[in-house]
GROMACS .gro file of C-alpha atoms in nm:
model
  375
    1UNK     CA    1  -1.073  -2.477   0.455
    2UNK     CA    2  -0.915  -2.094   0.510
    3UNK     CA    3  -0.610  -2.129   0.722
    4UNK     CA    4  -0.767  -1.903   1.021
    5UNK     CA    5  -0.403  -1.790   1.086
    6UNK     CA    6  -0.378  -1.623   0.739
    7UNK     CA    7  -0.698  -1.436   0.785
    8UNK     CA    8  -0.672  -1.323   1.129
    9UNK     CA    9  -0.261  -1.226   0.989
   10UNK     CA   10  -0.100  -1.389   1.232
   11UNK     CA   11   0.206  -1.641   1.289
   12UNK     CA   12   0.106  -2.022   1.393
   13UNK     CA   13   0.329  -1.929   1.689
   14UNK     CA   14   0.168  -1.615   1.791
   15UNK     CA   15   0.004  -1.599   2.201
   16UNK     CA   16  -0.350  -1.553   2.297
   17UNK     CA   17  -0.292  -1.185   2.377
   18UNK     CA   18  -0.142  -1.119   1.926
   19UNK     CA   19  -0.410  -1.338   1.818
   20UNK     CA   20  -0.710  -1.167   2.016
   21UNK     CA   21  -0.506  -0.830   1.929
   22UNK     CA   22  -0.561  -0.972   1.522
   23UNK     CA   23  -0.887  -1.050   1.593
   24UNK     CA   24  -1.005  -0.679   1.768
   25UNK     CA   25  -0.862  -0.459   1.528
   26UNK     CA   26  -1.003  -0.674   1.218
   27UNK     CA   27  -1.386  -0.719   1.334
   28UNK     CA   28  -1.384  -0.373   1.428
   29UNK     CA   29  -1.218  -0.314   1.038
   30UNK     CA   30  -1.511  -0.537   0.879
   31UNK     CA   31  -1.840  -0.524   1.048
   32UNK     CA   32  -2.152  -0.491   0.949
   33UNK     CA   33  -2.242  -0.158   1.127
   34UNK     CA   34  -1.951  -0.032   0.954
   35UNK     CA   35  -1.995  -0.112   0.667
   36UNK     CA   36  -2.353  -0.152   0.572
   37UNK     CA   37  -2.496  -0.343   0.291
   38UNK     CA   38  -2.151  -0.442   0.165
   39UNK     CA   39  -2.172  -0.800   0.145
   40UNK     CA   40  -1.775  -0.847   0.114
   41UNK     CA   41  -1.724  -0.734   0.424
   42UNK     CA   42  -1.954  -0.890   0.617
   43UNK     CA   43  -1.844  -1.185   0.463
   44UNK     CA   44  -1.501  -1.130   0.542
   45UNK     CA   45  -1.650  -1.047   0.915
   46UNK     CA   46  -1.792  -1.361   0.909
   47UNK     CA   47  -1.486  -1.561   0.855
   48UNK     CA   48  -1.245  -1.334   1.063
   49UNK     CA   49  -1.512  -1.466   1.405
   50UNK     CA   50  -1.555  -1.798   1.249
   51UNK     CA   51  -1.167  -1.823   1.329
   52UNK     CA   52  -1.121  -1.672   1.621
   53UNK     CA   53  -1.348  -1.886   1.741
   54UNK     CA   54  -1.094  -2.119   1.707
   55UNK     CA   55  -0.777  -1.947   1.795
   56UNK     CA   56  -0.899  -1.795   2.040
   57UNK     CA   57  -0.978  -2.104   2.235
   58UNK     CA   58  -0.682  -2.320   2.331
   59UNK     CA   59  -0.824  -2.675   2.278
   60UNK     CA   60  -0.980  -2.613   1.970
   61UNK     CA   61  -0.607  -2.473   1.867
   62UNK     CA   62  -0.477  -2.806   1.975
   63UNK     CA   63  -0.746  -2.932   1.763
   64UNK     CA   64  -0.753  -2.768   1.506
   65UNK     CA   65  -0.328  -2.778   1.420
   66UNK     CA   66  -0.276  -3.107   1.491
   67UNK     CA   67  -0.684  -3.156   1.198
   68UNK     CA   68  -0.421  -2.840   0.968
   69UNK     CA   69  -0.605  -2.656   0.758
   70UNK     CA   70  -0.638  -2.988   0.465
   71UNK     CA   71  -0.865  -3.230   0.480
   72UNK     CA   72  -1.179  -3.290   0.715
   73UNK     CA   73  -1.317  -3.020   0.954
   74UNK     CA   74  -1.285  -3.143   1.326
   75UNK     CA   75  -1.520  -2.815   1.389
   76UNK     CA   76  -1.770  -2.915   1.181
   77UNK     CA   77  -2.006  -2.764   0.961
   78UNK     CA   78  -1.843  -2.663   0.541
   79UNK     CA   79  -1.503  -2.688   0.394
   80UNK     CA   80  -1.588  -2.309   0.310
   81UNK     CA   81  -1.458  -1.983   0.524
   82UNK     CA   82  -1.593  -2.005   0.876
   83UNK     CA   83  -1.671  -2.395   0.843
   84UNK     CA   84  -1.978  -2.448   1.106
   85UNK     CA   85  -2.080  -2.087   1.099
   86UNK     CA   86  -2.275  -2.124   0.760
   87UNK     CA   87  -2.645  -2.052   0.889
   88UNK     CA   88  -2.557  -1.752   1.060
   89UNK     CA   89  -2.902  -1.456   1.037
   90UNK     CA   90  -3.143  -1.791   0.968
   91UNK     CA   91  -3.260  -1.827   1.232
   92UNK     CA   92  -3.201  -2.247   1.335
   93UNK     CA   93  -2.789  -2.143   1.490
   94UNK     CA   94  -2.745  -2.373   1.770
   95UNK     CA   95  -2.599  -2.223   2.035
   96UNK     CA   96  -2.536  -2.526   2.264
   97UNK     CA   97  -2.137  -2.620   2.295
   98UNK     CA   98  -2.053  -2.269   2.149
   99UNK     CA   99  -1.829  -2.056   2.349
  100UNK     CA  100  -1.899  -1.732   2.448
  101UNK     CA  101  -1.595  -1.573   2.558
  102UNK     CA  102  -1.485  -1.426   2.201
  103UNK     CA  103  -1.810  -1.273   2.040
  104UNK     CA  104  -1.902  -1.137   2.396
  105UNK     CA  105  -1.538  -0.925   2.423
  106UNK     CA  106  -1.686  -0.821   2.105
  107UNK     CA  107  -1.989  -0.630   2.169
  108UNK     CA  108  -1.844  -0.537   2.466
  109UNK     CA  109  -1.633  -0.379   2.241
  110UNK     CA  110  -1.899  -0.247   2.045
  111UNK     CA  111  -2.183  -0.177   2.195
  112UNK     CA  112  -2.037  -0.180   2.573
  113UNK     CA  113  -2.247  -0.447   2.656
  114UNK     CA  114  -2.278  -0.798   2.596
  115UNK     CA  115  -2.608  -0.857   2.442
  116UNK     CA  116  -2.683  -1.149   2.536
  117UNK     CA  117  -2.828  -0.979   2.876
  118UNK     CA  118  -2.490  -1.241   3.105
  119UNK     CA  119  -2.145  -1.176   3.238
  120UNK     CA  120  -1.906  -1.390   3.011
  121UNK     CA  121  -1.959  -1.797   3.160
  122UNK     CA  122  -2.301  -1.768   2.929
  123UNK     CA  123  -2.707  -1.690   2.936
  124UNK     CA  124  -2.933  -1.617   3.238
  125UNK     CA  125  -2.623  -1.551   3.462
  126UNK     CA  126  -2.792  -1.148   3.529
  127UNK     CA  127  -2.615  -0.814   3.414
  128UNK     CA  128  -2.413  -0.653   3.702
  129UNK     CA  129  -2.494  -0.394   3.817
  130UNK     CA  130  -2.399  -0.093   3.668
  131UNK     CA  131  -2.539   0.251   3.819
  132UNK     CA  132  -2.203   0.285   4.035
  133UNK     CA  133  -1.969   0.328   3.786
  134UNK     CA  134  -1.644   0.444   3.824
  135UNK     CA  135  -1.577   0.717   3.599
  136UNK     CA  136  -1.398   0.657   3.244
  137UNK     CA  137  -1.022   0.636   3.208
  138UNK     CA  138  -0.888   0.849   2.988
  139UNK     CA  139  -0.556   0.899   2.810
  140UNK     CA  140  -0.300   1.105   2.717
  141UNK     CA  141   0.054   1.173   2.544
  142UNK     CA  142   0.284   1.459   2.657
  143UNK     CA  143   0.636   1.462   2.457
  144UNK     CA  144   0.997   1.451   2.671
  145UNK     CA  145   1.364   1.576   2.498
  146UNK     CA  146   1.630   1.262   2.543
  147UNK     CA  147   1.823   1.482   2.843
  148UNK     CA  148   1.462   1.541   2.986
  149UNK     CA  149   1.436   1.129   3.025
  150UNK     CA  150   1.720   1.162   3.124
  151UNK     CA  151   1.770   1.321   3.382
  152UNK     CA  152   1.399   1.349   3.503
  153UNK     CA  153   1.176   1.633   3.470
  154UNK     CA  154   0.831   1.818   3.689
  155UNK     CA  155   0.585   1.893   3.358
  156UNK     CA  156   0.273   2.028   3.364
  157UNK     CA  157   0.003   2.067   3.088
  158UNK     CA  158  -0.348   2.115   3.050
  159UNK     CA  159  -0.601   1.834   3.122
  160UNK     CA  160  -0.981   1.922   3.005
  161UNK     CA  161  -1.218   1.635   3.177
  162UNK     CA  162  -1.548   1.615   3.360
  163UNK     CA  163  -1.609   1.630   3.741
  164UNK     CA  164  -1.907   1.586   3.945
  165UNK     CA  165  -2.111   1.934   3.964
  166UNK     CA  166  -2.035   2.075   4.203
  167UNK     CA  167  -2.384   2.159   4.311
  168UNK     CA  168  -2.574   1.827   4.316
  169UNK     CA  169  -2.272   1.643   4.403
  170UNK     CA  170  -2.307   1.524   4.041
  171UNK     CA  171  -2.680   1.380   4.142
  172UNK     CA  172  -2.784   1.608   3.831
  173UNK     CA  173  -3.156   1.737   4.061
  174UNK     CA  174  -3.150   1.995   4.280
  175UNK     CA  175  -3.146   1.895   4.739
  176UNK     CA  176  -3.515   1.887   4.894
  177UNK     CA  177  -3.602   1.783   4.438
  178UNK     CA  178  -3.939   1.555   4.492
  179UNK     CA  179  -3.894   1.201   4.322
  180UNK     CA  180  -4.075   0.888   4.139
  181UNK     CA  181  -4.072   0.561   3.965
  182UNK     CA  182  -3.877   0.583   3.643
  183UNK     CA  183  -4.208   0.576   3.345
  184UNK     CA  184  -3.897   0.437   3.132
  185UNK     CA  185  -3.766   0.152   3.302
  186UNK     CA  186  -4.030   0.157   3.616
  187UNK     CA  187  -3.811   0.183   3.867
  188UNK     CA  188  -3.507  -0.074   3.698
  189UNK     CA  189  -3.260   0.101   3.632
  190UNK     CA  190  -3.206  -0.089   3.291
  191UNK     CA  191  -3.352  -0.155   2.943
  192UNK     CA  192  -3.314  -0.352   2.635
  193UNK     CA  193  -3.225  -0.255   2.307
  194UNK     CA  194  -3.238  -0.462   1.965
  195UNK     CA  195  -2.948  -0.493   1.750
  196UNK     CA  196  -2.856  -0.625   1.471
  197UNK     CA  197  -2.579  -0.860   1.496
  198UNK     CA  198  -2.466  -1.141   1.293
  199UNK     CA  199  -2.709  -1.350   1.489
  200UNK     CA  200  -2.944  -1.167   1.364
  201UNK     CA  201  -3.141  -0.933   1.633
  202UNK     CA  202  -3.068  -0.972   1.995
  203UNK     CA  203  -3.182  -0.757   2.300
  204UNK     CA  204  -2.933  -0.540   2.499
  205UNK     CA  205  -2.938  -0.463   2.882
  206UNK     CA  206  -2.807  -0.135   2.867
  207UNK     CA  207  -2.861   0.197   3.168
  208UNK     CA  208  -3.186   0.383   3.095
  209UNK     CA  209  -3.211   0.687   2.853
  210UNK     CA  210  -3.445   0.880   3.061
  211UNK     CA  211  -3.340   0.833   3.462
  212UNK     CA  212  -2.960   0.747   3.398
  213UNK     CA  213  -2.976   0.455   3.552
  214UNK     CA  214  -3.145   0.645   3.908
  215UNK     CA  215  -3.434   0.398   3.912
  216UNK     CA  216  -3.622   0.784   3.922
  217UNK     CA  217  -3.702   1.075   3.760
  218UNK     CA  218  -3.674   1.429   3.965
  219UNK     CA  219  -3.880   1.745   3.995
  220UNK     CA  220  -3.538   1.971   4.029
  221UNK     CA  221  -3.265   1.870   3.791
  222UNK     CA  222  -3.003   2.079   3.905
  223UNK     CA  223  -2.984   2.403   3.741
  224UNK     CA  224  -2.538   2.438   3.672
  225UNK     CA  225  -2.581   2.071   3.543
  226UNK     CA  226  -2.865   2.067   3.396
  227UNK     CA  227  -2.927   1.713   3.559
  228UNK     CA  228  -2.622   1.555   3.380
  229UNK     CA  229  -2.449   1.529   3.697
  230UNK     CA  230  -2.048   1.714   3.580
  231UNK     CA  231  -1.943   1.958   3.346
  232UNK     CA  232  -1.626   1.983   3.210
  233UNK     CA  233  -1.323   2.174   3.374
  234UNK     CA  234  -0.917   2.224   3.220
  235UNK     CA  235  -0.695   2.155   3.491
  236UNK     CA  236  -0.348   2.214   3.581
  237UNK     CA  237  -0.170   1.899   3.580
  238UNK     CA  238   0.223   1.858   3.773
  239UNK     CA  239   0.386   1.555   3.747
  240UNK     CA  240   0.696   1.406   3.782
  241UNK     CA  241   0.824   1.253   3.522
  242UNK     CA  242   1.128   1.009   3.635
  243UNK     CA  243   1.531   0.960   3.549
  244UNK     CA  244   1.525   0.665   3.221
  245UNK     CA  245   1.178   0.662   3.124
  246UNK     CA  246   1.168   0.526   2.758
  247UNK     CA  247   0.858   0.609   2.542
  248UNK     CA  248   0.558   0.423   2.491
  249UNK     CA  249   0.568   0.352   2.911
  250UNK     CA  250   0.273   0.465   3.088
  251UNK     CA  251   0.233   0.763   3.428
  252UNK     CA  252  -0.079   0.723   3.653
  253UNK     CA  253  -0.286   0.991   3.767
  254UNK     CA  254  -0.467   0.896   3.984
  255UNK     CA  255  -0.886   1.074   3.998
  256UNK     CA  256  -0.791   1.255   3.641
  257UNK     CA  257  -1.039   1.097   3.459
  258UNK     CA  258  -1.392   1.178   3.368
  259UNK     CA  259  -1.664   1.225   3.650
  260UNK     CA  260  -1.836   0.873   3.820
  261UNK     CA  261  -2.094   0.812   3.721
  262UNK     CA  262  -2.351   1.021   4.004
  263UNK     CA  263  -2.092   1.078   4.237
  264UNK     CA  264  -1.924   0.755   4.192
  265UNK     CA  265  -1.578   0.720   4.156
  266UNK     CA  266  -1.340   0.946   3.894
  267UNK     CA  267  -1.101   0.715   3.621
  268UNK     CA  268  -0.842   0.792   3.598
  269UNK     CA  269  -0.586   0.998   3.431
  270UNK     CA  270  -0.286   0.761   3.159
  271UNK     CA  271   0.038   1.007   3.021
  272UNK     CA  272   0.174   0.847   2.725
  273UNK     CA  273   0.546   0.945   2.714
  274UNK     CA  274   0.665   0.994   2.365
  275UNK     CA  275   1.056   1.105   2.375
  276UNK     CA  276   1.137   1.279   2.094
  277UNK     CA  277   1.429   1.181   1.890
  278UNK     CA  278   1.753   1.367   1.920
  279UNK     CA  279   1.878   1.581   1.604
  280UNK     CA  280   2.242   1.435   1.742
  281UNK     CA  281   2.219   1.151   1.967
  282UNK     CA  282   2.060   0.779   1.952
  283UNK     CA  283   1.891   0.637   2.206
  284UNK     CA  284   1.980   0.270   2.263
  285UNK     CA  285   1.765   0.091   2.554
  286UNK     CA  286   2.059   0.248   2.865
  287UNK     CA  287   2.345   0.344   2.598
  288UNK     CA  288   2.408   0.679   2.360
  289UNK     CA  289   2.527   0.695   2.042
  290UNK     CA  290   2.682   1.056   1.892
  291UNK     CA  291   2.950   1.100   1.631
  292UNK     CA  292   3.223   1.346   1.605
  293UNK     CA  293   3.476   1.506   1.302
  294UNK     CA  294   3.834   1.519   1.411
  295UNK     CA  295   4.073   1.718   1.166
  296UNK     CA  296   4.297   1.379   1.029
  297UNK     CA  297   4.635   1.612   1.171
  298UNK     CA  298   4.446   1.608   1.525
  299UNK     CA  299   4.363   1.183   1.459
  300UNK     CA  300   4.768   1.195   1.368
  301UNK     CA  301   4.865   1.445   1.674
  302UNK     CA  302   4.683   1.333   1.950
  303UNK     CA  303   4.361   1.670   2.073
  304UNK     CA  304   4.092   1.722   2.309
  305UNK     CA  305   3.746   1.734   2.182
  306UNK     CA  306   3.416   1.925   2.390
  307UNK     CA  307   3.148   1.585   2.315
  308UNK     CA  308   2.798   1.682   2.365
  309UNK     CA  309   2.592   1.375   2.644
  310UNK     CA  310   2.266   1.338   2.753
  311UNK     CA  311   2.447   1.584   3.099
  312UNK     CA  312   2.565   1.805   2.886
  313UNK     CA  313   2.878   1.898   2.744
  314UNK     CA  314   3.218   1.702   2.842
  315UNK     CA  315   3.613   1.745   2.708
  316UNK     CA  316   3.743   1.420   2.662
  317UNK     CA  317   4.042   1.308   2.534
  318UNK     CA  318   4.123   1.182   2.168
  319UNK     CA  319   4.517   0.971   2.214
  320UNK     CA  320   4.736   1.000   1.880
  321UNK     CA  321   4.710   0.824   1.639
  322UNK     CA  322   4.380   0.713   1.696
  323UNK     CA  323   4.167   0.423   1.525
  324UNK     CA  324   3.892   0.594   1.378
  325UNK     CA  325   3.769   0.271   1.269
  326UNK     CA  326   3.645   0.182   1.651
  327UNK     CA  327   3.459   0.340   1.899
  328UNK     CA  328   3.499   0.541   2.169
  329UNK     CA  329   3.355   0.490   2.472
  330UNK     CA  330   3.236   0.670   2.767
  331UNK     CA  331   3.153   0.495   3.039
  332UNK     CA  332   2.850   0.570   3.267
  333UNK     CA  333   2.743   0.922   2.994
  334UNK     CA  334   2.446   0.727   2.896
  335UNK     CA  335   2.067   0.674   2.965
  336UNK     CA  336   1.971   0.608   3.362
  337UNK     CA  337   1.736   0.266   3.469
  338UNK     CA  338   1.435   0.400   3.582
  339UNK     CA  339   1.460   0.132   3.822
  340UNK     CA  340   1.789   0.229   3.920
  341UNK     CA  341   1.892   0.601   3.848
  342UNK     CA  342   2.267   0.512   4.004
  343UNK     CA  343   2.297   0.249   3.747
  344UNK     CA  344   2.388   0.432   3.346
  345UNK     CA  345   2.457   0.275   3.048
  346UNK     CA  346   2.728   0.359   2.817
  347UNK     CA  347   2.769   0.660   2.565
  348UNK     CA  348   2.952   0.541   2.260
  349UNK     CA  349   3.087   0.744   2.043
  350UNK     CA  350   3.179   0.719   1.679
  351UNK     CA  351   3.474   0.922   1.479
  352UNK     CA  352   3.503   1.053   1.209
  353UNK     CA  353   3.751   1.195   0.964
  354UNK     CA  354   3.744   1.570   0.896
  355UNK     CA  355   3.953   1.616   0.584
  356UNK     CA  356   4.059   1.978   0.397
  357UNK     CA  357   3.951   2.041   0.082
  358UNK     CA  358   4.266   2.174  -0.025
  359UNK     CA  359   4.571   2.206   0.043
  360UNK     CA  360   4.841   2.493   0.083
  361UNK     CA  361   5.253   2.447  -0.137
  362UNK     CA  362   5.365   2.450   0.227
  363UNK     CA  363   5.169   2.176   0.286
  364UNK     CA  364   5.169   1.981  -0.013
  365UNK     CA  365   5.577   1.944   0.034
  366UNK     CA  366   5.539   1.876   0.386
  367UNK     CA  367   5.292   1.589   0.362
  368UNK     CA  368   5.519   1.463   0.107
  369UNK     CA  369   5.812   1.434   0.332
  370UNK     CA  370   5.654   1.235   0.546
  371UNK     CA  371   5.505   0.986   0.321
  372UNK     CA  372   5.870   0.952   0.212
  373UNK     CA  373   6.040   0.913   0.563
  374UNK     CA  374   5.755   0.588   0.616
  375UNK     CA  375   5.874   0.424   0.210
   0.00000   0.00000   0.00000
């Protein structure tokens, strides 16, 4: 039996979320609908699915860890990759004791719904009414400088998204339009379509494409949106970037996602922050690191130096006979804490010795006399 952890590319100590993420990525990559006629991808897809059916279930994973990857297969089926799943597409697969959590999540990812017509709990429970579906959430990426992340900044950017049609308020038809039952779904608002899967052909319940989930059709569609219920717009978004923010963090802008279905609430906009790398300053958590070149004479005798920080240029004193191997620390000159801007990290300064490219005769004689004194 193949090693299921290796099949999914995860460590044996991986968390459930890490396993799920790895499974979804591989399943999407090797899905038969994306690799028509590719037998190798089809076989790989079956192996991936078999691995997740075990590792995605806490009880089965515990049994698998106990029995190991050699010897008998405690989950039944042959000892080849995907043991117990050898009957895919043959019409005799046993669904009796199978946990469909992972499989249904996969269909939710690829097809937007559960092809078995029920909720994640199993068969026959009925599809949720989707006709008042909230709009889709959107995500955009926004770049900020390191200095902007330290001090906070107000950003303005253009954002293109769908909004409910103002003329019909998202309904898709004109006021006073006569209505009749949809001839496609007969008022049910949803229809079934056949989907070819690794289990064979199954039915998937989808929103009726004729009436868009209304259950009714109208003789006068909106002339502005042509029955779609939405229109595209570009608007300016004003967003306050909080001090101390880091790359990868997201800010939520409510109701700026896509328009809601038939006038329902719109989705939200999530702004993914990317703090651009600075050429001179390096960030590690709340601390900042940089270097400064000091002339070897100044390093011996002491001097003042101007240092660039995230808060601007500051002047510091370099003591005489400073050891260049030791870092200087500027306390509270680092990044502020996101949850408490009064708390700041430090700025760590590394000194680089600036050596002359040549020496005059007088300089050589002077340095030689200094060397003689130190003998």
